[in-house]
Amino acid sequence: MKRRTLLGGIAGAAVVVPTGLWATQSVWADAAPIQIAITEQTNNQVLVFNREELLGQNKRKWSFTPGRANGWGDLYEVRFRATKRFGDVALTASGASKKAGRVAMVKYDPAKKRDANLDDVIWSARVDTYPHSVERIPDSLAVVATGSRYGLHVFAPKNSDPATLKKVQDIKFAKAHEVLWDRKHNLLWAAGAYELRSYQVTGSGYNLRLKQVGKTVKLPYNGHDVQPNFQNPAQITVTDSDGVYTVDRATRAIKTISRTRKIKSYTRLPNGEAMYTVEDNAGPRPWAGDSVYFYKDGKTQKVTRKGAEIYKARYVTTQWT
């Protein structure tokens, strides 16, 4: 694995945790009892674990296994959102090849069903531009997917029934990889080639459209991830091929916090940990890796799962404004 640049700018001394499955001991005794989710592409699953149990397979709290047919593999995205009609849902994006793919809304209720499958899919749609992310706009109930071979794809409903969702708009944005809804500012952030954009929702129903607004934030390279900063809600965190940045949600001021390359997902957790994943340029999926990293107070915990190909790690929560 190529890790030469991994710790630069993010971590000091590394605490490596080798395991056959996952480690079961944290290097921080006071780590918050949070849950995390990963998109694991070897078995094409979303897996949810308690942070303190550090992702042991037999300790999973929830999983989603869709198979690979009809655009379902590989899983690139998962995030969790609250809905009035269905309760909490998981949003997923899959790219079955360099072209085909699928985005979906999946029932998320670990108390009733720990291991979900295609029977638990509330809605899905083919997106044949290699989708990497998906977001739900709560008030309009629209869904926006990123197709890295084209741009943004907007799905709008006729009413509250997701079965009425249909594609109403395509927006060109080279190498579009990530979208995030900002409820406080009523904006959709979108990251792609060399820039972070924001969009405003106009219209409703099948007349709904996204309109680009505000100052474009320039990125050094291709954007990969946009996530809340759960430690500092005034910011979002953004990654591109060359580093990690914070962006002020109000002023759009951008600040480099790391020059670590090829970070695929990055989140600052409420307990102060930075959680991130990095491509290892190895195996059948060189864009993924076999580890999740946690950094805090100058120490890095590397949690490795043998044989895994992890693209993203997410904080399991629906609470962000």
PDB file of C-alpha atoms in Angstrom:
ATOM      1  CA  MET A   1       0.000   0.000   0.000  1.00  0.00           C
ATOM      2  CA  LYS A   2       1.169   3.504  -0.776  1.00  0.00           C
ATOM      3  CA  ARG A   3       0.919   5.470   2.478  1.00  0.00           C
ATOM      4  CA  ARG A   4       3.825   7.899   2.153  1.00  0.00           C
ATOM      5  CA  THR A   5       1.646  11.004   2.286  1.00  0.00           C
ATOM      6  CA  LEU A   6      -1.080   9.664   4.532  1.00  0.00           C
ATOM      7  CA  LEU A   7      -0.203  11.293   7.823  1.00  0.00           C
ATOM      8  CA  GLY A   8       1.208  14.546   6.546  1.00  0.00           C
ATOM      9  CA  GLY A   9      -0.683  17.521   7.923  1.00  0.00           C
ATOM     10  CA  ILE A  10      -3.303  15.473   9.754  1.00  0.00           C
ATOM     11  CA  ALA A  11      -1.473  13.243  12.159  1.00  0.00           C
ATOM     12  CA  GLY A  12       1.564  13.118  14.329  1.00  0.00           C
ATOM     13  CA  ALA A  13       2.566   9.785  15.822  1.00  0.00           C
ATOM     14  CA  ALA A  14       0.543   6.951  14.347  1.00  0.00           C
ATOM     15  CA  VAL A  15      -1.041   4.288  16.499  1.00  0.00           C
ATOM     16  CA  VAL A  16      -1.525   1.323  14.169  1.00  0.00           C
ATOM     17  CA  VAL A  17      -4.137  -1.236  15.151  1.00  0.00           C
ATOM     18  CA  PRO A  18      -3.630  -4.450  13.148  1.00  0.00           C
ATOM     19  CA  THR A  19      -6.490  -6.937  13.217  1.00  0.00           C
ATOM     20  CA  GLY A  20      -7.847  -9.963  11.458  1.00  0.00           C
ATOM     21  CA  LEU A  21     -11.226  -8.283  11.509  1.00  0.00           C
ATOM     22  CA  TRP A  22     -11.277  -5.039  13.436  1.00  0.00           C
ATOM     23  CA  ALA A  23      -9.572  -3.886  16.606  1.00  0.00           C
ATOM     24  CA  THR A  24     -11.614  -3.851  19.803  1.00  0.00           C
ATOM     25  CA  GLN A  25      -9.761  -1.253  21.874  1.00  0.00           C
ATOM     26  CA  SER A  26      -9.756   2.510  21.487  1.00  0.00           C
ATOM     27  CA  VAL A  27      -6.690   4.664  22.066  1.00  0.00           C
ATOM     28  CA  TRP A  28      -8.988   7.277  23.644  1.00  0.00           C
ATOM     29  CA  ALA A  29     -10.794   6.112  26.743  1.00  0.00           C
ATOM     30  CA  ASP A  30     -13.192   9.056  26.590  1.00  0.00           C
ATOM     31  CA  ALA A  31     -14.214   8.629  22.932  1.00  0.00           C
ATOM     32  CA  ALA A  32     -17.877   9.470  22.473  1.00  0.00           C
ATOM     33  CA  PRO A  33     -20.349   6.572  22.061  1.00  0.00           C
ATOM     34  CA  ILE A  34     -21.128   7.345  18.444  1.00  0.00           C
ATOM     35  CA  GLN A  35     -21.899   5.119  15.470  1.00  0.00           C
ATOM     36  CA  ILE A  36     -20.143   5.065  12.135  1.00  0.00           C
ATOM     37  CA  ALA A  37     -21.020   3.570   8.758  1.00  0.00           C
ATOM     38  CA  ILE A  38     -18.742   2.402   5.981  1.00  0.00           C
ATOM     39  CA  THR A  39     -19.279   1.595   2.317  1.00  0.00           C
ATOM     40  CA  GLU A  40     -17.367  -1.666   1.879  1.00  0.00           C
ATOM     41  CA  GLN A  41     -16.977  -2.676  -1.755  1.00  0.00           C
ATOM     42  CA  THR A  42     -15.442  -6.160  -1.502  1.00  0.00           C
ATOM     43  CA  ASN A  43     -18.772  -7.550  -0.296  1.00  0.00           C
ATOM     44  CA  ASN A  44     -20.697  -4.479  -1.491  1.00  0.00           C
ATOM     45  CA  GLN A  45     -22.280  -3.605   1.841  1.00  0.00           C
ATOM     46  CA  VAL A  46     -23.080  -0.676   4.040  1.00  0.00           C
ATOM     47  CA  LEU A  47     -22.040  -1.597   7.590  1.00  0.00           C
ATOM     48  CA  VAL A  48     -22.848   0.326  10.791  1.00  0.00           C
ATOM     49  CA  PHE A  49     -20.953  -0.126  14.061  1.00  0.00           C
ATOM     50  CA  ASN A  50     -20.535   1.528  17.433  1.00  0.00           C
ATOM     51  CA  ARG A  51     -17.360   3.610  17.396  1.00  0.00           C
ATOM     52  CA  GLU A  52     -16.070   1.990  20.579  1.00  0.00           C
ATOM     53  CA  GLU A  53     -16.513  -1.514  19.218  1.00  0.00           C
ATOM     54  CA  LEU A  54     -14.414  -0.491  16.248  1.00  0.00           C
ATOM     55  CA  LEU A  55     -16.239  -2.225  13.515  1.00  0.00           C
ATOM     56  CA  GLY A  56     -16.037  -5.929  14.346  1.00  0.00           C
ATOM     57  CA  GLN A  57     -18.154  -7.831  11.823  1.00  0.00           C
ATOM     58  CA  ASN A  58     -20.068  -9.653  14.557  1.00  0.00           C
ATOM     59  CA  LYS A  59     -20.660  -6.304  16.266  1.00  0.00           C
ATOM     60  CA  ARG A  60     -22.444  -4.655  13.367  1.00  0.00           C
ATOM     61  CA  LYS A  61     -25.581  -2.744  14.317  1.00  0.00           C
ATOM     62  CA  TRP A  62     -26.991  -2.597  10.789  1.00  0.00           C
ATOM     63  CA  SER A  63     -26.103  -3.609   7.272  1.00  0.00           C
ATOM     64  CA  PHE A  64     -27.436  -3.179   3.773  1.00  0.00           C
ATOM     65  CA  THR A  65     -26.523  -5.730   1.112  1.00  0.00           C
ATOM     66  CA  PRO A  66     -28.044  -5.007  -2.322  1.00  0.00           C
ATOM     67  CA  GLY A  67     -25.970  -7.348  -4.472  1.00  0.00           C
ATOM     68  CA  ARG A  68     -24.324  -6.041  -7.628  1.00  0.00           C
ATOM     69  CA  ALA A  69     -26.892  -6.491 -10.400  1.00  0.00           C
ATOM     70  CA  ASN A  70     -28.833  -3.666 -12.047  1.00  0.00           C
ATOM     71  CA  GLY A  71     -26.404  -0.900 -11.129  1.00  0.00           C
ATOM     72  CA  TRP A  72     -26.015  -1.658  -7.410  1.00  0.00           C
ATOM     73  CA  GLY A  73     -22.283  -2.210  -7.153  1.00  0.00           C
ATOM     74  CA  ASP A  74     -19.922  -0.695  -6.058  1.00  0.00           C
ATOM     75  CA  LEU A  75     -21.370   1.226  -3.094  1.00  0.00           C
ATOM     76  CA  TYR A  76     -19.783   4.685  -2.961  1.00  0.00           C
ATOM     77  CA  GLU A  77     -22.055   6.620  -0.618  1.00  0.00           C
ATOM     78  CA  VAL A  78     -24.205   6.282   2.450  1.00  0.00           C
ATOM     79  CA  ARG A  79     -25.773   8.985   4.610  1.00  0.00           C
ATOM     80  CA  PHE A  80     -28.720   9.083   6.973  1.00  0.00           C
ATOM     81  CA  ARG A  81     -31.691  11.422   6.814  1.00  0.00           C
ATOM     82  CA  ALA A  82     -34.936  11.824   8.758  1.00  0.00           C
ATOM     83  CA  THR A  83     -38.274  11.732   6.938  1.00  0.00           C
ATOM     84  CA  LYS A  84     -41.800  12.302   8.206  1.00  0.00           C
ATOM     85  CA  ARG A  85     -43.288   9.411   6.280  1.00  0.00           C
ATOM     86  CA  PHE A  86     -40.665   6.671   6.647  1.00  0.00           C
ATOM     87  CA  GLY A  87     -38.690   7.657   9.712  1.00  0.00           C
ATOM     88  CA  ASP A  88     -34.933   7.490   9.276  1.00  0.00           C
ATOM     89  CA  VAL A  89     -33.596   6.386   5.909  1.00  0.00           C
ATOM     90  CA  ALA A  90     -30.211   5.611   4.423  1.00  0.00           C
ATOM     91  CA  LEU A  91     -29.366   7.227   1.105  1.00  0.00           C
ATOM     92  CA  THR A  92     -26.962   5.255  -1.067  1.00  0.00           C
ATOM     93  CA  ALA A  93     -25.148   5.725  -4.362  1.00  0.00           C
ATOM     94  CA  SER A  94     -23.599   2.888  -6.335  1.00  0.00           C
ATOM     95  CA  GLY A  95     -21.477   2.812  -9.455  1.00  0.00           C
ATOM     96  CA  ALA A  96     -21.600  -0.580 -11.110  1.00  0.00           C
ATOM     97  CA  SER A  97     -18.966   0.375 -13.671  1.00  0.00           C
ATOM     98  CA  LYS A  98     -17.381   3.486 -15.076  1.00  0.00           C
ATOM     99  CA  LYS A  99     -20.835   4.338 -16.386  1.00  0.00           C
ATOM    100  CA  ALA A 100     -23.813   2.520 -14.856  1.00  0.00           C
ATOM    101  CA  GLY A 101     -25.110   3.045 -11.338  1.00  0.00           C
ATOM    102  CA  ARG A 102     -28.032   3.525  -8.986  1.00  0.00           C
ATOM    103  CA  VAL A 103     -29.140   5.848  -6.187  1.00  0.00           C
ATOM    104  CA  ALA A 104     -31.569   4.738  -3.506  1.00  0.00           C
ATOM    105  CA  MET A 105     -33.485   5.455  -0.336  1.00  0.00           C
ATOM    106  CA  VAL A 106     -33.462   2.527   2.111  1.00  0.00           C
ATOM    107  CA  LYS A 107     -35.467   2.013   5.295  1.00  0.00           C
ATOM    108  CA  TYR A 108     -33.158   2.379   8.300  1.00  0.00           C
ATOM    109  CA  ASP A 109     -34.587   0.756  11.418  1.00  0.00           C
ATOM    110  CA  PRO A 110     -31.923  -1.369  13.162  1.00  0.00           C
ATOM    111  CA  ALA A 111     -34.249  -2.152  16.071  1.00  0.00           C
ATOM    112  CA  LYS A 112     -36.636  -3.997  13.753  1.00  0.00           C
ATOM    113  CA  LYS A 113     -34.250  -5.344  11.110  1.00  0.00           C
ATOM    114  CA  ARG A 114     -30.494  -5.486  11.522  1.00  0.00           C
ATOM    115  CA  ASP A 115     -29.624  -6.736   8.038  1.00  0.00           C
ATOM    116  CA  ALA A 116     -31.413  -4.916   5.227  1.00  0.00           C
ATOM    117  CA  ASN A 117     -31.592  -5.947   1.579  1.00  0.00           C
ATOM    118  CA  LEU A 118     -33.452  -4.991  -1.584  1.00  0.00           C
ATOM    119  CA  ASP A 119     -36.788  -5.649   0.144  1.00  0.00           C
ATOM    120  CA  ASP A 120     -36.087  -2.573   2.282  1.00  0.00           C
ATOM    121  CA  VAL A 121     -35.551  -0.176  -0.617  1.00  0.00           C
ATOM    122  CA  ILE A 122     -38.157   2.600  -0.553  1.00  0.00           C
ATOM    123  CA  TRP A 123     -37.088   4.163  -3.849  1.00  0.00           C
ATOM    124  CA  SER A 124     -34.265   3.817  -6.343  1.00  0.00           C
ATOM    125  CA  ALA A 125     -33.334   5.088  -9.786  1.00  0.00           C
ATOM    126  CA  ARG A 126     -30.736   4.219 -12.385  1.00  0.00           C
ATOM    127  CA  VAL A 127     -28.074   6.880 -12.856  1.00  0.00           C
ATOM    128  CA  ASP A 128     -25.824   5.860 -15.704  1.00  0.00           C
ATOM    129  CA  THR A 129     -23.130   8.492 -15.193  1.00  0.00           C
ATOM    130  CA  TYR A 130     -21.168   6.687 -12.449  1.00  0.00           C
ATOM    131  CA  PRO A 131     -22.844   8.188  -9.341  1.00  0.00           C
ATOM    132  CA  HIS A 132     -20.746   8.848  -6.247  1.00  0.00           C
ATOM    133  CA  SER A 133     -23.157  10.697  -3.959  1.00  0.00           C
ATOM    134  CA  VAL A 134     -26.808  11.462  -3.290  1.00  0.00           C
ATOM    135  CA  GLU A 135     -28.680  13.948  -1.111  1.00  0.00           C
ATOM    136  CA  ARG A 136     -32.281  14.617  -0.144  1.00  0.00           C
ATOM    137  CA  ILE A 137     -33.680  18.139   0.035  1.00  0.00           C
ATOM    138  CA  PRO A 138     -36.104  17.940   2.970  1.00  0.00           C
ATOM    139  CA  ASP A 139     -38.722  20.619   2.277  1.00  0.00           C
ATOM    140  CA  SER A 140     -39.183  19.888  -1.414  1.00  0.00           C
ATOM    141  CA  LEU A 141     -38.539  16.132  -0.974  1.00  0.00           C
ATOM    142  CA  ALA A 142     -36.312  16.252  -4.056  1.00  0.00           C
ATOM    143  CA  VAL A 143     -33.270  14.026  -4.484  1.00  0.00           C
ATOM    144  CA  VAL A 144     -30.010  15.111  -6.126  1.00  0.00           C
ATOM    145  CA  ALA A 145     -27.382  12.656  -7.354  1.00  0.00           C
ATOM    146  CA  THR A 146     -23.868  13.301  -8.615  1.00  0.00           C
ATOM    147  CA  GLY A 147     -22.809  11.571 -11.799  1.00  0.00           C
ATOM    148  CA  SER A 148     -19.042  11.868 -12.038  1.00  0.00           C
ATOM    149  CA  ARG A 149     -19.235  11.386 -15.819  1.00  0.00           C
ATOM    150  CA  TYR A 150     -21.697  14.273 -16.266  1.00  0.00           C
ATOM    151  CA  GLY A 151     -22.772  16.396 -13.296  1.00  0.00           C
ATOM    152  CA  LEU A 152     -25.875  16.708 -11.126  1.00  0.00           C
ATOM    153  CA  HIS A 153     -29.161  14.896 -11.679  1.00  0.00           C
ATOM    154  CA  VAL A 154     -32.254  16.302  -9.968  1.00  0.00           C
ATOM    155  CA  PHE A 155     -35.265  14.122  -9.136  1.00  0.00           C
ATOM    156  CA  ALA A 156     -38.474  15.812  -7.972  1.00  0.00           C
ATOM    157  CA  PRO A 157     -41.767  14.330  -6.727  1.00  0.00           C
ATOM    158  CA  LYS A 158     -45.323  15.171  -7.663  1.00  0.00           C
ATOM    159  CA  ASN A 159     -46.324  14.751  -4.015  1.00  0.00           C
ATOM    160  CA  SER A 160     -44.941  13.193  -0.824  1.00  0.00           C
ATOM    161  CA  ASP A 161     -44.859   9.730  -2.360  1.00  0.00           C
ATOM    162  CA  PRO A 162     -41.288   8.866  -3.456  1.00  0.00           C
ATOM    163  CA  ALA A 163     -42.799   6.643  -6.144  1.00  0.00           C
ATOM    164  CA  THR A 164     -43.615   9.888  -7.992  1.00  0.00           C
ATOM    165  CA  LEU A 165     -39.970  10.999  -8.117  1.00  0.00           C
ATOM    166  CA  LYS A 166     -38.746  11.556 -11.657  1.00  0.00           C
ATOM    167  CA  LYS A 167     -35.734  13.262 -13.155  1.00  0.00           C
ATOM    168  CA  VAL A 168     -36.477  16.907 -13.953  1.00  0.00           C
ATOM    169  CA  GLN A 169     -33.037  18.450 -14.496  1.00  0.00           C
ATOM    170  CA  ASP A 170     -29.451  17.638 -15.488  1.00  0.00           C
ATOM    171  CA  ILE A 171     -26.674  20.103 -14.663  1.00  0.00           C
ATOM    172  CA  LYS A 172     -23.247  19.776 -16.242  1.00  0.00           C
ATOM    173  CA  PHE A 173     -20.448  19.783 -13.667  1.00  0.00           C
ATOM    174  CA  ALA A 174     -17.243  17.965 -14.568  1.00  0.00           C
ATOM    175  CA  LYS A 175     -16.239  15.186 -12.151  1.00  0.00           C
ATOM    176  CA  ALA A 176     -19.122  15.933  -9.775  1.00  0.00           C
ATOM    177  CA  HIS A 177     -18.519  13.763  -6.727  1.00  0.00           C
ATOM    178  CA  GLU A 178     -20.401  15.107  -3.721  1.00  0.00           C
ATOM    179  CA  VAL A 179     -23.499  17.025  -2.629  1.00  0.00           C
ATOM    180  CA  LEU A 180     -24.630  18.220   0.813  1.00  0.00           C
ATOM    181  CA  TRP A 181     -27.814  20.057   1.801  1.00  0.00           C
ATOM    182  CA  ASP A 182     -27.319  23.076   4.070  1.00  0.00           C
ATOM    183  CA  ARG A 183     -30.632  23.615   5.854  1.00  0.00           C
ATOM    184  CA  LYS A 184     -29.521  26.798   7.606  1.00  0.00           C
ATOM    185  CA  HIS A 185     -28.697  28.582   4.355  1.00  0.00           C
ATOM    186  CA  ASN A 186     -31.154  26.641   2.149  1.00  0.00           C
ATOM    187  CA  LEU A 187     -28.371  25.710  -0.235  1.00  0.00           C
ATOM    188  CA  LEU A 188     -27.042  22.579  -1.857  1.00  0.00           C
ATOM    189  CA  TRP A 189     -23.249  22.388  -1.822  1.00  0.00           C
ATOM    190  CA  ALA A 190     -21.703  20.445  -4.716  1.00  0.00           C
ATOM    191  CA  ALA A 191     -18.054  19.537  -5.262  1.00  0.00           C
ATOM    192  CA  GLY A 192     -16.483  18.659  -8.595  1.00  0.00           C
ATOM    193  CA  ALA A 193     -13.531  19.582 -10.775  1.00  0.00           C
ATOM    194  CA  TYR A 194     -11.597  22.453  -9.207  1.00  0.00           C
ATOM    195  CA  GLU A 195     -14.537  24.041  -7.433  1.00  0.00           C
ATOM    196  CA  LEU A 196     -17.222  23.943  -4.777  1.00  0.00           C
ATOM    197  CA  ARG A 197     -20.553  25.354  -5.937  1.00  0.00           C
ATOM    198  CA  SER A 198     -23.838  26.170  -4.231  1.00  0.00           C
ATOM    199  CA  TYR A 199     -27.353  25.854  -5.611  1.00  0.00           C
ATOM    200  CA  GLN A 200     -30.727  27.236  -4.586  1.00  0.00           C
ATOM    201  CA  VAL A 201     -34.027  25.415  -5.059  1.00  0.00           C
ATOM    202  CA  THR A 202     -36.626  27.154  -7.212  1.00  0.00           C
ATOM    203  CA  GLY A 203     -40.119  25.982  -8.082  1.00  0.00           C
ATOM    204  CA  SER A 204     -41.875  22.897  -6.764  1.00  0.00           C
ATOM    205  CA  GLY A 205     -43.132  19.536  -7.919  1.00  0.00           C
ATOM    206  CA  TYR A 206     -42.065  18.707 -11.447  1.00  0.00           C
ATOM    207  CA  ASN A 207     -41.224  22.382 -11.981  1.00  0.00           C
ATOM    208  CA  LEU A 208     -38.487  22.233  -9.339  1.00  0.00           C
ATOM    209  CA  ARG A 209     -35.042  23.314 -10.519  1.00  0.00           C
ATOM    210  CA  LEU A 210     -31.644  24.047  -9.025  1.00  0.00           C
ATOM    211  CA  LYS A 211     -30.095  27.449  -9.726  1.00  0.00           C
ATOM    212  CA  GLN A 212     -26.434  28.154  -9.070  1.00  0.00           C
ATOM    213  CA  VAL A 213     -25.989  31.042  -6.630  1.00  0.00           C
ATOM    214  CA  GLY A 214     -23.264  32.651  -4.573  1.00  0.00           C
ATOM    215  CA  LYS A 215     -19.522  32.745  -4.930  1.00  0.00           C
ATOM    216  CA  THR A 216     -17.816  29.648  -6.300  1.00  0.00           C
ATOM    217  CA  VAL A 217     -15.093  28.346  -3.994  1.00  0.00           C
ATOM    218  CA  LYS A 218     -11.992  27.401  -5.975  1.00  0.00           C
ATOM    219  CA  LEU A 219     -10.313  24.084  -5.177  1.00  0.00           C
ATOM    220  CA  PRO A 220      -6.762  23.103  -6.181  1.00  0.00           C
ATOM    221  CA  TYR A 221      -7.921  19.815  -7.716  1.00  0.00           C
ATOM    222  CA  ASN A 222     -10.995  17.612  -8.146  1.00  0.00           C
ATOM    223  CA  GLY A 223     -13.410  17.710  -5.198  1.00  0.00           C
ATOM    224  CA  HIS A 224     -14.208  14.408  -3.502  1.00  0.00           C
ATOM    225  CA  ASP A 225     -16.141  14.955  -0.277  1.00  0.00           C
ATOM    226  CA  VAL A 226     -18.244  17.629   1.430  1.00  0.00           C
ATOM    227  CA  GLN A 227     -19.370  17.001   4.991  1.00  0.00           C
ATOM    228  CA  PRO A 228     -20.560  18.859   8.078  1.00  0.00           C
ATOM    229  CA  ASN A 229     -17.986  19.790  10.679  1.00  0.00           C
ATOM    230  CA  PHE A 230     -19.779  18.406  13.720  1.00  0.00           C
ATOM    231  CA  GLN A 231     -17.282  20.075  16.037  1.00  0.00           C
ATOM    232  CA  ASN A 232     -17.708  23.501  14.425  1.00  0.00           C
ATOM    233  CA  PRO A 233     -21.143  23.893  12.775  1.00  0.00           C
ATOM    234  CA  ALA A 234     -20.104  27.170  11.134  1.00  0.00           C
ATOM    235  CA  GLN A 235     -17.941  25.156   8.765  1.00  0.00           C
ATOM    236  CA  ILE A 236     -18.127  22.343   6.268  1.00  0.00           C
ATOM    237  CA  THR A 237     -15.146  20.157   5.439  1.00  0.00           C
ATOM    238  CA  VAL A 238     -14.125  19.547   1.838  1.00  0.00           C
ATOM    239  CA  THR A 239     -11.587  17.185   0.302  1.00  0.00           C
ATOM    240  CA  ASP A 240     -10.046  17.143  -3.140  1.00  0.00           C
ATOM    241  CA  SER A 241      -7.295  15.080  -4.752  1.00  0.00           C
ATOM    242  CA  ASP A 242      -4.638  17.138  -2.994  1.00  0.00           C
ATOM    243  CA  GLY A 243      -5.875  17.929   0.507  1.00  0.00           C
ATOM    244  CA  VAL A 244      -8.502  18.707   3.136  1.00  0.00           C
ATOM    245  CA  TYR A 245     -10.094  22.105   3.695  1.00  0.00           C
ATOM    246  CA  THR A 246     -12.592  23.890   5.882  1.00  0.00           C
ATOM    247  CA  VAL A 247     -15.055  26.291   4.269  1.00  0.00           C
ATOM    248  CA  ASP A 248     -16.984  28.877   6.256  1.00  0.00           C
ATOM    249  CA  ARG A 249     -20.665  28.355   5.453  1.00  0.00           C
ATOM    250  CA  ALA A 250     -21.435  32.077   5.606  1.00  0.00           C
ATOM    251  CA  THR A 251     -18.337  33.786   4.162  1.00  0.00           C
ATOM    252  CA  ARG A 252     -17.069  30.883   1.999  1.00  0.00           C
ATOM    253  CA  ALA A 253     -13.547  31.477   3.247  1.00  0.00           C
ATOM    254  CA  ILE A 254     -11.461  28.370   2.592  1.00  0.00           C
ATOM    255  CA  LYS A 255      -8.580  27.147   4.753  1.00  0.00           C
ATOM    256  CA  THR A 256      -6.221  24.252   4.088  1.00  0.00           C
ATOM    257  CA  ILE A 257      -5.910  21.893   7.054  1.00  0.00           C
ATOM    258  CA  SER A 258      -3.977  19.062   5.372  1.00  0.00           C
ATOM    259  CA  ARG A 259      -2.078  18.277   2.200  1.00  0.00           C
ATOM    260  CA  THR A 260      -2.724  14.562   2.560  1.00  0.00           C
ATOM    261  CA  ARG A 261      -3.648  13.315  -0.904  1.00  0.00           C
ATOM    262  CA  LYS A 262      -6.415  11.011  -2.120  1.00  0.00           C
ATOM    263  CA  ILE A 263      -8.675  11.292   0.928  1.00  0.00           C
ATOM    264  CA  LYS A 264     -12.063   9.917  -0.108  1.00  0.00           C
ATOM    265  CA  SER A 265     -14.101  10.901   2.952  1.00  0.00           C
ATOM    266  CA  TYR A 266     -13.395  13.193   5.894  1.00  0.00           C
ATOM    267  CA  THR A 267     -15.565  14.169   8.843  1.00  0.00           C
ATOM    268  CA  ARG A 268     -14.823  16.019  12.072  1.00  0.00           C
ATOM    269  CA  LEU A 269     -16.824  14.173  14.739  1.00  0.00           C
ATOM    270  CA  PRO A 270     -18.491  15.826  17.761  1.00  0.00           C
ATOM    271  CA  ASN A 271     -15.846  14.378  20.107  1.00  0.00           C
ATOM    272  CA  GLY A 272     -13.088  16.151  18.190  1.00  0.00           C
ATOM    273  CA  GLU A 273     -11.827  13.166  16.246  1.00  0.00           C
ATOM    274  CA  ALA A 274     -11.179  13.495  12.549  1.00  0.00           C
ATOM    275  CA  MET A 275     -12.405  10.366  10.750  1.00  0.00           C
ATOM    276  CA  TYR A 276     -11.205   9.721   7.218  1.00  0.00           C
ATOM    277  CA  THR A 277     -10.555   7.144   4.507  1.00  0.00           C
ATOM    278  CA  VAL A 278      -7.818   7.117   1.879  1.00  0.00           C
ATOM    279  CA  GLU A 279      -7.336   5.248  -1.380  1.00  0.00           C
ATOM    280  CA  ASP A 280      -4.425   2.792  -1.244  1.00  0.00           C
ATOM    281  CA  ASN A 281      -3.844   2.371  -4.982  1.00  0.00           C
ATOM    282  CA  ALA A 282      -3.853  -1.412  -4.563  1.00  0.00           C
ATOM    283  CA  GLY A 283      -6.066  -4.386  -5.342  1.00  0.00           C
ATOM    284  CA  PRO A 284      -8.982  -4.584  -7.775  1.00  0.00           C
ATOM    285  CA  ARG A 285     -10.392  -1.263  -6.515  1.00  0.00           C
ATOM    286  CA  PRO A 286      -7.393   1.056  -6.156  1.00  0.00           C
ATOM    287  CA  TRP A 287      -9.669   4.007  -5.331  1.00  0.00           C
ATOM    288  CA  ALA A 288     -10.582   2.399  -1.980  1.00  0.00           C
ATOM    289  CA  GLY A 289      -8.588   1.162   1.027  1.00  0.00           C
ATOM    290  CA  ASP A 290      -8.711  -1.364   3.849  1.00  0.00           C
ATOM    291  CA  SER A 291      -8.689   1.074   6.772  1.00  0.00           C
ATOM    292  CA  VAL A 292     -10.543   3.836   8.578  1.00  0.00           C
ATOM    293  CA  TYR A 293      -8.428   6.463  10.335  1.00  0.00           C
ATOM    294  CA  PHE A 294      -9.190   8.482  13.456  1.00  0.00           C
ATOM    295  CA  TYR A 295      -7.040  11.435  14.480  1.00  0.00           C
ATOM    296  CA  LYS A 296      -7.114  13.380  17.726  1.00  0.00           C
ATOM    297  CA  ASP A 297      -4.606  15.241  19.890  1.00  0.00           C
ATOM    298  CA  GLY A 298      -1.628  14.376  17.713  1.00  0.00           C
ATOM    299  CA  LYS A 299      -2.359  10.658  17.539  1.00  0.00           C
ATOM    300  CA  THR A 300      -3.725   8.605  14.670  1.00  0.00           C
ATOM    301  CA  GLN A 301      -5.577   5.347  15.071  1.00  0.00           C
ATOM    302  CA  LYS A 302      -5.544   3.206  11.943  1.00  0.00           C
ATOM    303  CA  VAL A 303      -8.222   0.516  12.031  1.00  0.00           C
ATOM    304  CA  THR A 304      -7.673  -2.102   9.343  1.00  0.00           C
ATOM    305  CA  ARG A 305      -9.988  -4.774   8.045  1.00  0.00           C
ATOM    306  CA  LYS A 306      -8.173  -7.446   6.056  1.00  0.00           C
ATOM    307  CA  GLY A 307      -9.562  -7.804   2.551  1.00  0.00           C
ATOM    308  CA  ALA A 308     -11.884  -4.808   2.830  1.00  0.00           C
ATOM    309  CA  GLU A 309     -12.183  -2.101   0.201  1.00  0.00           C
ATOM    310  CA  ILE A 310     -13.643   0.882   2.019  1.00  0.00           C
ATOM    311  CA  TYR A 311     -14.536   4.005   0.085  1.00  0.00           C
ATOM    312  CA  LYS A 312     -16.262   6.195   2.671  1.00  0.00           C
ATOM    313  CA  ALA A 313     -16.828   6.311   6.418  1.00  0.00           C
ATOM    314  CA  ARG A 314     -19.777   8.319   7.751  1.00  0.00           C
ATOM    315  CA  TYR A 315     -21.008   9.522  11.118  1.00  0.00           C
ATOM    316  CA  VAL A 316     -24.444   7.984  11.635  1.00  0.00           C
ATOM    317  CA  THR A 317     -26.727  10.903  12.428  1.00  0.00           C
ATOM    318  CA  THR A 318     -29.609  12.842  10.926  1.00  0.00           C
ATOM    319  CA  GLN A 319     -28.910  15.925  13.054  1.00  0.00           C
ATOM    320  CA  TRP A 320     -27.286  18.730  11.101  1.00  0.00           C
ATOM    321  CA  THR A 321     -28.635  22.106  10.115  1.00  0.00           C
TER     322      THR A 321
END
